[in-house]
Coordinates of C-alpha atoms and ligand atoms in Angstrom, one line a residue:
X1 CA 0.2 -0.4 -0.4
X2 CA 2.6 2.1 0.9
X3 CA 4.3 1.6 -2.3
X4 CA 1.5 2.9 -3.7
X5 CA 1.3 5.6 -2.6
X6 CA 4.6 7.3 -4.0
X7 CA 2.9 6.4 -7.6
X8 CA -0.3 7.6 -6.9
X9 CA 0.9 11.3 -6.8
X10 CA 3.0 11.4 -9.2
X11 CA -0.5 10.2 -11.1
X12 CA -2.3 13.1 -9.6
X13 CA -0.2 15.7 -10.4
X14 CA 0.3 14.0 -14.3
X15 CA -4.3 14.7 -14.3
X16 CA -4.0 17.9 -12.8
X17 CA -1.1 19.3 -15.6
X18 CA -3.1 17.5 -18.7
X19 CA -6.6 18.8 -17.1
X20 CA -5.3 22.5 -16.7
X21 CA -3.6 22.4 -19.7
X22 CA -4.3 26.0 -21.3
X23 CA -5.3 25.2 -25.0
X24 CA -2.6 26.6 -27.6
X25 CA -4.0 29.6 -29.2
X26 CA -4.2 29.4 -32.9
X27 CA -6.2 31.2 -35.7
X28 CA -9.1 28.9 -37.8
X29 CA -8.7 31.9 -40.6
X30 CA -5.0 31.2 -41.6
X31 CA -6.1 27.1 -42.4
X32 CA -5.5 26.5 -46.2
X33 CA -8.4 24.9 -46.4
X34 CA -9.6 23.0 -50.0
X35 CA -11.9 23.9 -51.2
X36 CA -12.5 27.2 -49.3
X37 CA -16.0 27.6 -46.7
X38 CA -18.7 28.8 -47.4
X39 CA -18.5 30.2 -44.0
X40 CA -15.8 30.5 -41.8
X41 CA -15.4 32.1 -38.1
X42 CA -11.9 31.7 -35.9
X43 CA -12.0 31.8 -32.0
X44 CA -8.5 32.4 -31.7
X45 CA -8.2 29.0 -29.7
X46 CA -7.6 24.8 -30.6
X47 CA -9.1 21.6 -29.4
X48 CA -6.0 18.9 -29.0
X49 CA -6.7 15.8 -30.1
X50 CA -5.1 13.4 -28.1
X51 CA -4.9 9.6 -27.5
X52 CA -8.3 9.3 -25.1
X53 CA -10.5 11.5 -27.6
X54 CA -13.9 9.9 -28.6
X55 CA -16.2 10.1 -30.8
X56 CA -19.9 10.3 -30.5
X57 CA -22.5 9.2 -33.0
X58 CA -26.4 8.9 -31.8
X59 CA -27.5 5.8 -30.2
X60 CA -28.2 3.2 -33.4
X61 CA -27.4 5.7 -35.6
X62 CA -25.4 3.6 -38.7
X63 CA -25.0 6.1 -40.7
X64 CA -22.9 8.0 -38.8
X65 CA -21.0 4.8 -37.5
X66 CA -20.0 4.6 -40.7
X67 CA -18.5 8.0 -40.7
X68 CA -17.2 7.7 -37.7
X69 CA -15.5 4.9 -38.8
X70 CA -13.6 6.8 -41.8
X71 CA -12.6 9.4 -40.0
X72 CA -10.8 6.5 -37.6
X73 CA -9.7 4.9 -40.6
X74 CA -8.1 8.8 -41.6
X75 CA -6.5 9.8 -38.5
X76 CA -5.2 6.1 -37.0
X77 CA -1.4 5.7 -39.3
X78 CA -0.5 8.9 -38.3
X79 CA -1.4 9.6 -35.0
X80 CA -1.6 5.8 -33.6
X81 CA -4.8 6.5 -31.7
X82 CA -7.9 3.8 -31.8
X83 CA -10.3 6.7 -30.5
X84 CA -13.8 4.6 -29.7
X85 CA -17.0 5.4 -30.8
X86 CA -19.3 5.9 -28.3
X87 CA -23.2 6.0 -28.7
X88 CA -24.9 8.5 -26.4
X89 CA -28.4 9.6 -26.4
X90 CA -27.2 13.3 -26.9
X91 CA -23.7 13.5 -28.2
X92 CA -24.6 17.1 -28.8
X93 CA -22.6 18.9 -25.7
X94 CA -19.6 16.4 -24.7
X95 CA -16.3 16.5 -24.4
X96 CA -14.7 14.8 -27.7
X97 CA -16.1 14.8 -31.0
X98 CA -19.3 14.5 -31.7
X99 CA -20.8 13.2 -35.8
X100 CA -24.7 14.3 -34.8
X101 CA -27.4 14.0 -38.4
X102 CA -30.1 16.4 -37.8
X103 CA -32.8 17.5 -40.2
X104 CA -32.2 20.8 -38.5
X105 CA -29.5 21.3 -41.2
X106 CA -31.4 20.5 -43.9
X107 CA -31.1 24.0 -45.3
X108 CA -27.7 23.7 -46.2
X109 CA -28.4 20.4 -48.4
X110 CA -27.3 17.1 -48.6
X111 CA -23.4 17.6 -49.1
X112 CA -23.1 20.8 -46.7
X113 CA -22.0 19.9 -42.8
X114 CA -21.9 23.0 -40.0
X115 CA -18.8 22.6 -37.8
X116 CA -18.1 23.9 -34.1
X117 CA -14.7 23.1 -32.8
X118 CA -13.9 24.3 -29.0
X119 CA -10.8 23.5 -26.8
X120 CA -13.5 20.8 -25.1
X121 CA -15.1 19.2 -27.9
X122 CA -15.6 19.3 -31.6
X123 CA -19.6 19.2 -32.9
X124 CA -20.0 18.2 -36.7
X125 CA -23.4 18.2 -37.2
X126 CA -25.6 17.5 -41.1
X127 CA -28.9 16.7 -42.5
X128 CA -27.4 13.4 -44.4
X129 CA -24.5 11.5 -44.0
X130 CA -22.9 12.9 -47.5
X131 CA -22.3 15.8 -45.7
X132 CA -21.0 14.5 -42.0
X133 CA -18.6 13.2 -44.7
X134 CA -17.7 16.0 -46.6
X135 CA -17.1 17.3 -42.8
X136 CA -14.5 14.9 -42.1
X137 CA -12.3 16.3 -44.8
X138 CA -12.3 19.7 -43.4
X139 CA -11.6 18.0 -40.0
X140 CA -8.6 16.1 -41.8
X141 CA -7.2 19.2 -43.2
X142 CA -7.3 21.4 -40.8
X143 CA -5.1 18.6 -38.2
X144 CA -1.2 18.7 -39.4
X145 CA -0.1 17.9 -43.3
X146 CA 1.3 15.1 -40.9
X147 CA -2.1 13.7 -40.5
X148 CA -1.6 12.5 -44.2
X149 CA 1.4 9.9 -43.0
X150 CA 1.1 5.7 -43.5
X151 CA 3.5 5.6 -40.7
X152 CA 3.5 7.1 -36.8
X153 CA 4.4 10.7 -36.2
X154 CA 5.0 12.5 -32.9
X155 CA 2.1 14.8 -32.0
X156 CA 0.6 17.0 -30.9
X157 CA -2.3 16.9 -33.2
X158 CA -4.5 20.2 -32.4
X159 CA -7.1 22.0 -34.1
X160 CA -8.0 25.8 -34.3
X161 CA -11.3 26.3 -32.7
X162 CA -14.2 28.3 -34.8
X163 CA -17.5 28.0 -36.5
X164 CA -17.3 26.0 -40.3
X165 CA -21.3 26.8 -42.2
X166 CA -20.2 24.8 -45.6
X167 CA -21.5 23.5 -48.4
X168 CA -21.1 23.4 -52.2
X169 CA -22.2 25.7 -55.5
X170 CA -22.5 22.5 -57.7
X171 CA -24.5 19.0 -57.3
X172 CA -21.9 17.4 -59.6
X173 CA -18.4 17.8 -58.8
X174 CA -15.7 15.2 -60.5
X175 CA -13.2 14.0 -62.4
X176 CA -13.0 11.9 -65.6
X177 CA -10.8 8.8 -66.0
X178 CA -10.6 7.5 -69.6
X179 CA -8.9 3.5 -68.2
X180 CA -9.1 2.7 -72.1
X181 CA -6.1 4.5 -73.5
X182 CA -3.6 2.2 -70.9
X183 CA -5.4 0.6 -68.6
X184 CA -5.6 0.4 -65.2
X185 CA -6.6 -1.7 -61.9
X186 CA -8.9 -1.3 -59.8
X187 CA -6.4 -0.5 -56.8
X188 CA -5.7 2.0 -58.8
X189 CA -9.4 3.2 -59.5
X190 CA -10.1 3.4 -55.4
X191 CA -6.5 5.6 -55.0
X192 CA -7.8 7.8 -57.8
X193 CA -11.9 7.7 -55.9
X194 CA -9.9 8.4 -52.6
X195 CA -7.4 11.2 -54.3
X196 CA -11.5 12.6 -55.3
X197 CA -12.8 12.0 -51.4
X198 CA -10.2 14.3 -50.4
X199 CA -11.4 17.6 -52.1
X200 CA -15.1 16.5 -51.5
X201 CA -15.7 15.5 -55.2
X202 CA -18.6 13.9 -56.0
X203 CA -18.2 12.1 -59.4
X204 CA -15.8 9.8 -61.3
X205 CA -16.4 9.1 -64.8
X206 CA -14.5 6.3 -66.4
X207 CA -13.8 6.0 -69.5
X208 CA -14.7 2.5 -70.3
X209 CA -14.4 2.0 -74.0
X210 CA -12.6 3.5 -77.0
X211 CA -10.7 3.0 -80.3
X212 CA -7.8 1.2 -78.2
X213 CA -9.8 -1.6 -76.0
X214 CA -12.8 -2.2 -74.3
X215 CA -12.7 -2.1 -70.1
X216 CA -16.2 -4.0 -69.1
X217 CA -17.2 -7.2 -68.9
X218 CA -20.7 -7.7 -70.8
X219 CA -22.0 -11.5 -69.9
X220 CA -23.8 -11.1 -73.6
X221 CA -21.2 -10.3 -75.5
X222 CA -18.0 -12.2 -74.3
X223 CA -15.4 -11.2 -77.4
X224 CA -15.3 -7.6 -76.1
X225 CA -13.1 -8.3 -73.4
X226 CA -11.6 -11.2 -74.8
X227 CA -10.5 -9.6 -77.8
X228 CA -11.0 -5.9 -77.3
X229 CA -10.1 -5.9 -73.7
X230 CA -6.2 -7.1 -74.7
X231 CA -4.8 -3.9 -76.2
X232 CA -4.1 -0.7 -75.4
X233 CA -2.2 2.3 -76.5
X234 CA 1.2 1.5 -77.2
X235 CA 0.2 -2.4 -78.0
X236 CA 0.7 -2.8 -73.5
X237 CA -1.6 -6.0 -72.6
X238 CA -4.5 -3.7 -71.6
X239 CA -6.7 -5.3 -69.6
X240 CA -10.6 -5.5 -68.6
X241 CA -13.1 -5.3 -65.1
X242 CA -14.6 -7.8 -64.9
X243 CA -18.3 -7.5 -63.0
X244 CA -17.9 -8.2 -60.1
X245 CA -14.2 -5.9 -59.9
X246 CA -17.0 -3.2 -61.7
X247 CA -19.2 -3.5 -58.4
X248 CA -16.5 -3.5 -56.2
X249 CA -15.1 0.0 -58.0
X250 CA -19.1 1.3 -56.9
X251 CA -19.2 0.0 -53.7
X252 CA -15.9 1.5 -53.1
X253 CA -17.1 5.3 -54.6
X254 CA -20.1 4.8 -53.4
X255 CA -18.9 4.3 -49.4
X256 CA -17.1 7.7 -50.4
X257 CA -19.9 9.6 -51.4
X258 CA -18.8 9.3 -54.7
X259 CA -21.1 8.4 -57.7
X260 CA -19.6 6.4 -61.1
X261 CA -20.5 7.1 -64.3
X262 CA -19.7 5.1 -66.9
X263 CA -19.1 5.8 -70.5
X264 CA -19.7 3.6 -73.9
X265 CA -18.1 5.8 -77.0
X266 CA -20.4 5.5 -80.0
X267 CA -20.9 5.5 -82.8
X268 CA -17.6 6.1 -83.2
X269 CA -14.5 5.4 -80.5
X270 CA -16.0 1.8 -81.5
X271 CA -12.9 -0.2 -82.9
X272 CA -12.0 -2.9 -79.9
X273 CA -15.6 -3.7 -80.3
X274 CA -15.5 -3.2 -83.8
X275 CA -12.5 -5.7 -83.8
X276 CA -14.0 -8.6 -81.5
X277 CA -17.6 -8.3 -83.4
X278 CA -17.3 -8.6 -87.4
X279 CA -21.4 -7.9 -87.4
X280 CA -21.1 -4.3 -86.0
X281 CA -18.9 -3.5 -89.1
X282 CA -21.3 -2.4 -92.0
X283 CA -19.0 -4.4 -94.2
X284 CA -19.5 -7.4 -91.9
X285 CA -15.6 -7.5 -91.4
X286 CA -13.8 -7.6 -88.0
X287 CA -11.3 -4.4 -87.8
X288 CA -8.0 -4.7 -87.0
X289 CA -7.0 -3.8 -83.4
X290 CA -6.1 -0.7 -82.8
X291 CA -3.0 0.7 -80.4
X292 CA -2.2 4.3 -81.8
X293 CA -3.8 7.7 -81.0
X294 CA -5.8 9.1 -84.1
X295 CA -9.4 9.6 -83.2
X296 CA -12.5 9.7 -85.5
X297 CA -11.9 6.8 -88.2
X298 CA -14.1 3.7 -86.6
X299 CA -18.3 4.2 -86.3
X300 CA -21.0 1.2 -85.5
X301 CA -22.8 0.4 -88.5
X302 CA -26.1 2.9 -87.6
X303 CA -28.0 1.0 -89.8
X304 CA -28.1 -2.7 -88.9
X305 CA -30.2 -3.6 -86.3
X306 CA -28.0 -6.1 -84.9
X307 CA -26.0 -3.2 -83.6
X308 CA -29.3 -1.4 -81.2
X309 CA -29.5 -5.7 -79.8
X310 CA -25.3 -5.1 -79.0
X311 CA -26.2 -1.8 -77.3
X312 CA -29.6 -2.5 -75.9
X313 CA -27.7 -5.6 -74.0
X314 CA -24.9 -3.4 -72.8
X315 CA -26.7 -1.1 -71.8
X316 CA -28.9 -3.9 -69.9
X317 CA -26.1 -5.0 -68.3
X318 CA -24.5 -2.3 -67.2
X319 CA -28.0 -0.1 -65.9
X320 CA -28.1 -3.9 -63.5
X321 CA -24.5 -2.6 -62.5
X322 CA -25.1 1.5 -62.5
X323 CA -26.8 2.9 -58.9
X324 CA -26.9 6.3 -60.5
X325 CA -28.9 8.2 -62.9
X326 CA -26.6 8.5 -66.3
X327 CA -25.4 6.4 -68.3
X328 CA -23.3 8.6 -70.9
X329 CA -22.9 7.8 -74.0
X330 CA -19.2 9.4 -75.5
X331 CA -20.9 11.0 -79.5
X332 CA -17.7 12.4 -79.6
X333 CA -15.5 12.6 -82.7
X334 CA -18.3 10.1 -84.9
X335 CA -16.1 11.5 -88.1
X336 CA -16.8 8.4 -89.3
X337 CA -20.4 8.7 -89.0
X338 CA -22.8 10.6 -91.9
X339 CA -24.2 13.2 -90.0
X340 CA -28.4 11.9 -90.4
X341 CA -27.1 8.5 -89.4
X342 CA -25.3 9.9 -86.3
X343 CA -28.9 12.2 -85.0
X344 CA -30.9 9.1 -85.9
X345 CA -28.7 6.7 -84.3
X346 CA -28.4 9.2 -80.9
X347 CA -31.9 9.6 -80.5
X348 CA -32.6 6.1 -80.7
X349 CA -29.7 4.8 -78.2
X350 CA -31.3 7.6 -75.9
X351 CA -34.7 5.8 -75.9
X352 CA -32.7 2.4 -75.3
X353 CA -30.8 4.5 -72.2
X354 CA -34.2 5.8 -71.2
X355 CA -36.1 2.1 -71.7
X356 CA -33.6 1.0 -68.8
X357 CA -34.5 3.7 -66.3
X358 CA -31.0 5.7 -66.6
X359 CA -30.4 9.3 -67.9
X360 CA -28.0 10.1 -70.9
X361 CA -25.2 11.6 -70.8
X362 CA -22.7 12.7 -73.8
X363 CA -20.3 14.9 -74.6
X364 CA -22.2 17.8 -75.9
X365 CA -22.2 16.6 -79.7
X366 CA -25.4 14.7 -79.2
X367 CA -26.9 18.1 -79.2
X368 CA -26.9 17.7 -83.2
X369 CA -30.0 15.1 -82.0
X370 CA -32.8 15.8 -80.1
X371 CA -32.4 15.3 -76.4
X372 CA -34.5 14.7 -73.9
X373 CA -34.7 17.0 -71.4
X374 CA -33.3 14.4 -68.3
X375 CA -29.5 14.1 -70.9
X376 CA -27.2 16.1 -69.9
X377 CA -23.9 17.5 -72.3
X378 CA -20.5 17.8 -71.8
X379 CA -19.0 20.9 -72.5
X380 CA -15.3 19.8 -73.7
X381 CA -14.3 21.1 -77.3
X382 CA -12.6 24.9 -77.8
X383 CA -15.6 26.2 -79.8
X384 CA -19.3 26.2 -77.4
X385 CA -21.4 25.6 -80.5
X386 CA -22.9 22.2 -79.8
X387 CA -23.3 23.6 -75.9
X388 CA -24.9 26.1 -77.0
X389 CA -27.2 23.6 -78.8
X390 CA -27.6 21.7 -76.0
X391 CA -29.0 24.6 -73.8
X392 CA -31.2 25.8 -76.8
X393 CA -33.2 22.3 -76.1
X394 CA -33.2 23.6 -72.3
X395 CA -31.1 20.6 -71.5
X396 CA -28.7 21.3 -68.7
X397 CA -24.8 21.0 -69.1
X398 CA -21.5 19.7 -67.9
X399 CA -18.6 22.2 -68.2
X400 CA -15.3 20.5 -69.7
X401 CA -14.0 22.9 -71.2
X402 CA -10.7 21.2 -72.7
X403 CA -8.6 25.0 -72.5
X404 CA -9.5 24.9 -69.2
X405 CA -10.5 21.8 -67.1
X406 CA -8.4 19.1 -69.5
X407 CA -6.2 17.2 -67.1
X408 CA -4.3 15.4 -70.2
X409 CA -3.1 19.4 -71.1
X410 CA 0.9 19.9 -70.4
X411 CA 0.7 22.5 -68.2
X412 CA 3.6 24.2 -70.4
X413 CA 6.1 23.4 -73.8
X414 CA 8.6 21.3 -71.4
X415 CA 6.0 19.2 -69.4
X416 CA 7.2 14.8 -69.9
X417 CA 3.4 14.6 -70.0
X418 CA 0.2 15.7 -71.6
X419 CA -0.8 16.6 -74.8
X420 CA -1.9 20.1 -76.4
X421 CA -4.1 20.5 -79.0
X422 CA -5.9 22.9 -76.5
X423 CA -3.1 24.7 -75.3
X424 CA -1.4 24.5 -72.6
X425 CA -2.7 24.6 -69.1
X426 CA -0.7 25.8 -65.9
X427 CA -2.5 26.1 -62.7
X428 CA -3.2 29.3 -62.9
X429 CA -5.5 29.4 -66.2
X430 CA -6.8 25.9 -64.4
X431 CA -8.0 28.2 -61.6
X432 CA -8.8 31.2 -63.0
X433 CA -12.1 31.0 -64.3
X434 CA -15.6 30.6 -63.3
X435 CA -18.2 28.1 -64.8
X436 CA -21.0 30.9 -64.9
X437 CA -18.7 33.0 -67.2
X438 CA -16.8 30.7 -69.3
X439 CA -19.5 30.7 -71.8
X440 CA -22.0 33.8 -72.9
X441 CA -24.7 32.3 -73.1
X442 CA -24.6 29.3 -70.5
X443 CA -25.3 30.6 -67.6
X444 CA -25.6 29.1 -63.6
X445 CA -29.1 27.3 -64.0
X446 CA -28.2 25.8 -67.3
X447 CA -25.1 24.4 -65.5
X448 CA -25.1 20.6 -63.2
X449 CA -21.4 21.1 -62.1
X450 CA -17.6 20.4 -63.5
X451 CA -15.7 17.6 -64.2
X452 CA -12.1 17.6 -65.7
X453 CA -11.0 14.9 -67.5
X454 CA -8.2 12.4 -67.5
X455 CA -7.7 11.4 -70.9
X456 CA -4.7 8.1 -70.8
X457 CA -3.3 8.9 -74.0
X458 CA 0.3 9.9 -72.6
X459 CA 0.0 8.3 -68.8
X460 CA 0.7 4.3 -67.7
X461 CA 1.1 4.3 -64.1
X462 CA -0.3 5.7 -61.0
X463 CA 2.6 8.6 -60.7
X464 CA 1.8 9.7 -64.3
X465 CA -1.9 10.2 -63.2
X466 CA -1.1 12.0 -60.2
X467 CA 1.4 14.4 -62.2
X468 CA -1.4 15.7 -64.5
X469 CA -4.3 15.7 -61.6
X470 CA -2.0 17.6 -58.8
X471 CA -2.7 19.9 -58.2
X472 CA -4.9 21.2 -61.1
X473 CA -7.7 18.7 -59.6
X474 CA -7.7 20.8 -56.5
X475 CA -8.6 23.7 -58.2
X476 CA -11.8 21.9 -59.8
X477 CA -12.8 20.7 -56.7
X478 CA -13.5 24.9 -55.8
X479 CA -14.6 26.2 -58.5
X480 CA -16.8 23.7 -58.0
X481 CA -17.7 23.7 -54.5
X482 CA -16.7 27.4 -53.4
X483 CA -18.5 30.7 -53.8
X484 CA -17.4 32.1 -57.0
X485 CA -17.2 35.7 -55.1
X486 CA -14.5 33.5 -52.7
X487 CA -12.2 33.0 -55.7
X488 CA -9.2 34.9 -56.1
X489 CA -5.9 33.0 -57.2
X490 CA -3.5 35.3 -55.0
X491 CA -5.4 34.1 -52.5
X492 CA -5.8 30.8 -53.7
X493 CA -2.4 29.7 -54.5
X494 CA -1.1 30.4 -51.1
X495 CA -3.4 27.7 -49.6
X496 CA -2.3 25.6 -52.7
X497 CA 1.2 25.8 -51.9
X498 CA 0.6 24.9 -48.1
X499 CA -0.6 21.7 -49.9
X500 CA 3.2 20.7 -50.3
X501 CA 3.5 18.8 -46.9
X502 CA 0.8 17.0 -47.3
X503 CA 1.4 15.7 -51.3
X504 CA 5.2 15.2 -49.1
X505 CA 3.2 12.3 -46.7
X506 CA 1.2 11.0 -49.0
X507 CA 3.9 10.5 -51.3
X508 CA 2.5 12.4 -54.5
X509 CA 4.3 12.6 -57.1
X510 CA 2.8 16.3 -58.4
X511 CA 4.1 18.9 -61.0
X512 CA 5.7 21.8 -58.3
X513 CA 4.5 25.0 -60.7
X514 CA 6.8 27.8 -60.7
X515 CA 3.7 29.6 -60.2
X516 CA 2.7 28.5 -56.5
X517 CA 4.7 29.4 -53.9
X518 CA 5.3 25.8 -52.5
X519 CA 6.0 26.0 -48.6
X520 CA 6.4 24.0 -45.6
X521 CA 2.9 24.0 -43.7
X522 CA 3.9 23.7 -39.9
X523 CA 1.4 24.6 -37.3
X524 CA 3.0 27.4 -35.3
X525 CA 3.8 29.3 -38.8
X526 CA 0.6 29.5 -39.1
X527 CA -0.9 30.2 -35.7
X528 CA 0.6 32.8 -33.8
Ligands
LIG1 C1 -10.4 14.7 -77.7 S1 -12.5 15.0 -75.5 C2 -11.0 12.9 -77.1 C3 -10.7 12.2 -76.5 C4 -9.2 12.4 -76.6 C5 -9.0 13.8 -75.5 C6 -7.7 14.3 -75.5 C7 -13.5 13.8 -76.2 C8 -14.4 13.9 -76.2 N1 -12.5 13.4 -76.8 O1 -10.8 10.6 -77.5 O2 -8.4 11.4 -75.8 O3 -9.6 14.5 -77.5 O4 -7.1 15.2 -75.6

């Protein structure tokens, strides 16, 4: 008993010290959040996340529990903490971190959230689980950069205090990955999904078929992948996703509140299908496999019935794998299809997609046809003629102008990767525009959002993907999320520069643009 006394005394002193420790003064307004939140108010103090910190959710709230688990996964590797998730009747106000769903926040929309941080507690509240998920990305960015490390780091893990109210300006904020020109496997696509999730993006468009390959198993037309799945640009072995693997991607994305929009490009960009099945060609002869990078030479036989049987089968199988509302039918650069045939074709394919209870998305070229009002035209070309035709039909626009949003454009003339048919696209030019101001005649109410495509003619590895994606992706995330009046390149570039340490901890191969003031993010530096 007497032996225990000094030990108890030490413990008592330690307790007194830890509980009386003054919170470190910090300035939430100096944090480098991307995308920038709608409203932010700093209160000059901080919350310390330590090994005792618990996460609280409402009793029985399975949705909040999922998000709590995501948060644990996010912070566990670097902090070494395994926070307990505790269910409480009324978690609001309790010490620690609470994740709460409340209809009161309906006004912030399904992705909106409210975050309050004080020295005792953090409360993240939202109308829907999606909002909580977007909100934990904010908590992640408020933690020191080393939170991104996969190896355990030393604390302290401080979060500046204050209030954030946040919600997106556009409901569609995405990127496109071309898995055809070079194939990327399931793990690489999952990694890409994680990158999108970190910046609150909510769509990944997968370009699944093109001249150089067919990347999704279609059970009723097995040769599409047996033959068409085995090629890619440059003669590599290609690859494809089985339906099981594809479902795994869709689920992985859904768990992060990201929708997969699958694209079957037609009637052009179809050489892989035309090589797999002779009957899809007007002359009934199978085409040779193609591994070059030219565009605009292939077309399905738009006047043969078998073509529509084929499309119906493909769309039926794909629709069954697609929880999202859209199926993308491509429709770009069909230079080998006569205009009148193209129009008839798009109108017939649109009917097929609608019959399978999905909405049509297509490159804006499809606006040559009469479109259903539920369709979405993706603006990509350097001239807006096609997109304006869509607006005339009351069809909504997805903004992906190549001159601003194509992540496969080289940054400058010495960029080792990328193309430049739409010009060079430095980080400032990629950020310094607004969706609604981009084309006269395309107004905010015509636009569903932004998507940044990454075509894969020149990229083969995850490092290559990262080089073209980072840092431009962060700018697109902000253009889609933050109100326009919040956006200024001079202010943004400082916030972007401070991502350097985060990129490094994640070992992201980012392009170190000279236009960005790259700097270490040090908590002490930000908070006086
Ligand atoms: C044009 S963008 C294409 C793609 C190419 C891309 C390269 C679009 C709808 N079609 O087939 O990969 O340029 O930047």
